JSON list of C-alpha atoms in Angstrom, two decimals:
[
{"chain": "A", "resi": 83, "resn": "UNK", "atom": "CA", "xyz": [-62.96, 19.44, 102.06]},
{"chain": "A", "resi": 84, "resn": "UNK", "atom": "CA", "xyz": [-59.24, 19.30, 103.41]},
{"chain": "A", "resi": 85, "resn": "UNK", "atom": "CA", "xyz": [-57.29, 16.89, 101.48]},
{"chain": "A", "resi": 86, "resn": "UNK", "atom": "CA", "xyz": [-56.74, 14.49, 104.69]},
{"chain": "A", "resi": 87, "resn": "UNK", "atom": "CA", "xyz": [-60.19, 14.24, 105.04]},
{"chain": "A", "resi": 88, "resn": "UNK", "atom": "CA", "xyz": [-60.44, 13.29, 100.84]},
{"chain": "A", "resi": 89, "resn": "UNK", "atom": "CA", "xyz": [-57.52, 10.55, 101.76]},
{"chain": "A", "resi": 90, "resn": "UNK", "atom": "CA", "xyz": [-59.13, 9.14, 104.69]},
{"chain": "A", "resi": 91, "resn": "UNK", "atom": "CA", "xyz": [-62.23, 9.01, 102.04]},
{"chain": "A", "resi": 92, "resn": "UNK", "atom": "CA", "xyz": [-60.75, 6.49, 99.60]},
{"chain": "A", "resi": 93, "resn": "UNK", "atom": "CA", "xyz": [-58.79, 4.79, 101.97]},
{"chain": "A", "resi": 94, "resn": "UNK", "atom": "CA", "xyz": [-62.37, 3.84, 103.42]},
{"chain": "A", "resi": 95, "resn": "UNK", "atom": "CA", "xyz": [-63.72, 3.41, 99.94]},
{"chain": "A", "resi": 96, "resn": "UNK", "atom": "CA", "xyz": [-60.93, 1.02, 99.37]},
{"chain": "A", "resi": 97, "resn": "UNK", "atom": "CA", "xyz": [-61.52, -0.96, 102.64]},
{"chain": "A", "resi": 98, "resn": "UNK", "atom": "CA", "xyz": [-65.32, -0.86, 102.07]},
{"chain": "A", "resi": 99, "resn": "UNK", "atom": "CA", "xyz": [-64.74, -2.86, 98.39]},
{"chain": "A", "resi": 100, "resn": "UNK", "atom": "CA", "xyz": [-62.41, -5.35, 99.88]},
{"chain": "A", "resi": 101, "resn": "UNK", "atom": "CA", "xyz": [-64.88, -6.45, 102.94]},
{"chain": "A", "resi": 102, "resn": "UNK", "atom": "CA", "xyz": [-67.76, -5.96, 100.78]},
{"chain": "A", "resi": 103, "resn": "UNK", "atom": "CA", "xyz": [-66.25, -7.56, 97.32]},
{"chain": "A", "resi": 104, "resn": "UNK", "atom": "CA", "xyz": [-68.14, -4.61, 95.81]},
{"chain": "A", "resi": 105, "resn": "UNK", "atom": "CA", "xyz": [-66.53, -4.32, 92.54]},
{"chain": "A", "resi": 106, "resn": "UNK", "atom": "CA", "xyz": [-67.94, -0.53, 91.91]},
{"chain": "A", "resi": 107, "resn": "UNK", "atom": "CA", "xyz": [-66.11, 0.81, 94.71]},
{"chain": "A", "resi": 108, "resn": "UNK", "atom": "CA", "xyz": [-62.93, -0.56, 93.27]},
{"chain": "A", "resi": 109, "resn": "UNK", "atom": "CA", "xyz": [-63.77, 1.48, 90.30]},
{"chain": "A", "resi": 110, "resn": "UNK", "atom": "CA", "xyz": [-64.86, 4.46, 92.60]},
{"chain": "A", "resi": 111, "resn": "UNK", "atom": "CA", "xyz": [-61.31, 4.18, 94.58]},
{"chain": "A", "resi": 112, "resn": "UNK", "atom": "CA", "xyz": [-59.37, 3.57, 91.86]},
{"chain": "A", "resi": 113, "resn": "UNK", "atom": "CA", "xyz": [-58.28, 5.87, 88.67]},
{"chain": "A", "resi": 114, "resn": "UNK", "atom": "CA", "xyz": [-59.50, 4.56, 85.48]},
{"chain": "A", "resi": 115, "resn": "UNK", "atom": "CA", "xyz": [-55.64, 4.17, 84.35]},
{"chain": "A", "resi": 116, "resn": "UNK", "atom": "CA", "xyz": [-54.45, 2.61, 87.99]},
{"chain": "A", "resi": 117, "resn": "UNK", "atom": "CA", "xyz": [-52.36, -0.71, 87.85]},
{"chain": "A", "resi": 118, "resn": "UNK", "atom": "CA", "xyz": [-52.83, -2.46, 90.74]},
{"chain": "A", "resi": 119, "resn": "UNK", "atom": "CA", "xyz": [-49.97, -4.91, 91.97]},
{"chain": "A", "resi": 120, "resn": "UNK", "atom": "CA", "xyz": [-49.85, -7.49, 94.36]},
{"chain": "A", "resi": 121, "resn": "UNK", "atom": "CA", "xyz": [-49.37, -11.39, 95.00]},
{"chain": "A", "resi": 122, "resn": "UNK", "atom": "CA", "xyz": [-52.19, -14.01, 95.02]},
{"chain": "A", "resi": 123, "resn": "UNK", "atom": "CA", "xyz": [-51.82, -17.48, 95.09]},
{"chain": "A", "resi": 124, "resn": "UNK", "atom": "CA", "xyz": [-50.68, -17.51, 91.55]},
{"chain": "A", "resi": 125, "resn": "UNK", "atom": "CA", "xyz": [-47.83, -15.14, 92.58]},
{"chain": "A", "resi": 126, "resn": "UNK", "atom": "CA", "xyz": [-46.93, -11.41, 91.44]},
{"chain": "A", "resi": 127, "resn": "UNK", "atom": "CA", "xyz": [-49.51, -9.95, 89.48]},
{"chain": "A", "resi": 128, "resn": "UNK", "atom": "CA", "xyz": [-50.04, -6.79, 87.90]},
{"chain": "A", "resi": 129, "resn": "UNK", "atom": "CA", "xyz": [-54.11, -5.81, 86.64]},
{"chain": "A", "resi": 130, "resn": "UNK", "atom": "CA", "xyz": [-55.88, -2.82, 85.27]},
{"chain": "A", "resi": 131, "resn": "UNK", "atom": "CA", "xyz": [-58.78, -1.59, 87.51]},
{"chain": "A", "resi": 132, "resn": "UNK", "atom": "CA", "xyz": [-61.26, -3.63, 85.87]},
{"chain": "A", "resi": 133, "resn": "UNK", "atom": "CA", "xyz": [-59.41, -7.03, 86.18]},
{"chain": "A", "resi": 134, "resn": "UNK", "atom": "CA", "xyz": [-58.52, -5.89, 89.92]},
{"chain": "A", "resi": 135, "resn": "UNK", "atom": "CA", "xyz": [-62.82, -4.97, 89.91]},
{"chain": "A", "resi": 136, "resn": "UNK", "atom": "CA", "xyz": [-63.90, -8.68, 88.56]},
{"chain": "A", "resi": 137, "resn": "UNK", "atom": "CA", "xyz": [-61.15, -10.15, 91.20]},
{"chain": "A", "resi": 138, "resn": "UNK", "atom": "CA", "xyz": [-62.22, -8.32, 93.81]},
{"chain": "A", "resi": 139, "resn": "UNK", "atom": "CA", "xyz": [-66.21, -9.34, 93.16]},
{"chain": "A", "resi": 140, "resn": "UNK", "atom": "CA", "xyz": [-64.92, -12.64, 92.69]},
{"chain": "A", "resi": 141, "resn": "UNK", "atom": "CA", "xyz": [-63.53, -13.43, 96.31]},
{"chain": "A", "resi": 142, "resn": "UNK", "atom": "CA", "xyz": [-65.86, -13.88, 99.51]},
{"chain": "A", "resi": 143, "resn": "UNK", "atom": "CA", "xyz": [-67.22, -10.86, 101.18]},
{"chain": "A", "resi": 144, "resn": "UNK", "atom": "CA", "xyz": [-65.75, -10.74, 104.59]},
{"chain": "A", "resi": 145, "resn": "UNK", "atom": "CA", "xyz": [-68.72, -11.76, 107.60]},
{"chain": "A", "resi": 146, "resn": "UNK", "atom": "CA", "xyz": [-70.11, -8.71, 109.07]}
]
């Protein structure tokens, strides 16, 4: 498997678990040692991959 190909992969694994709110495929597009950074509502925040997981699960899956 080319390594665009492997990129497009997790870039679509990473889409899939924000639509979804699938917290596994955070975990699954993520490296167990990833920080994930970003703002919310609450401003800049910085979270492992399994607060980033239990955020992500927490939100409303986007309508299909």
């Amino acid at each position: 498997m080319s390594d665009s190909v492997k990129i497009n992969d997790v870039i679509q694994l990473y889409f899939d678990s924000m639509f979804e709110s699938n917290s596994q495929k955070v975990h699954q597009a993520f490296h167990p040692n990833a920080k994930i950074t970003g703002y919310t509502a609450d401003g800049l925040q910085e979270m492992d991959v399994s607060v980033f997981a239990d955020f992500v699960a927490s939100q409303l899956p986007s309508a299909k």
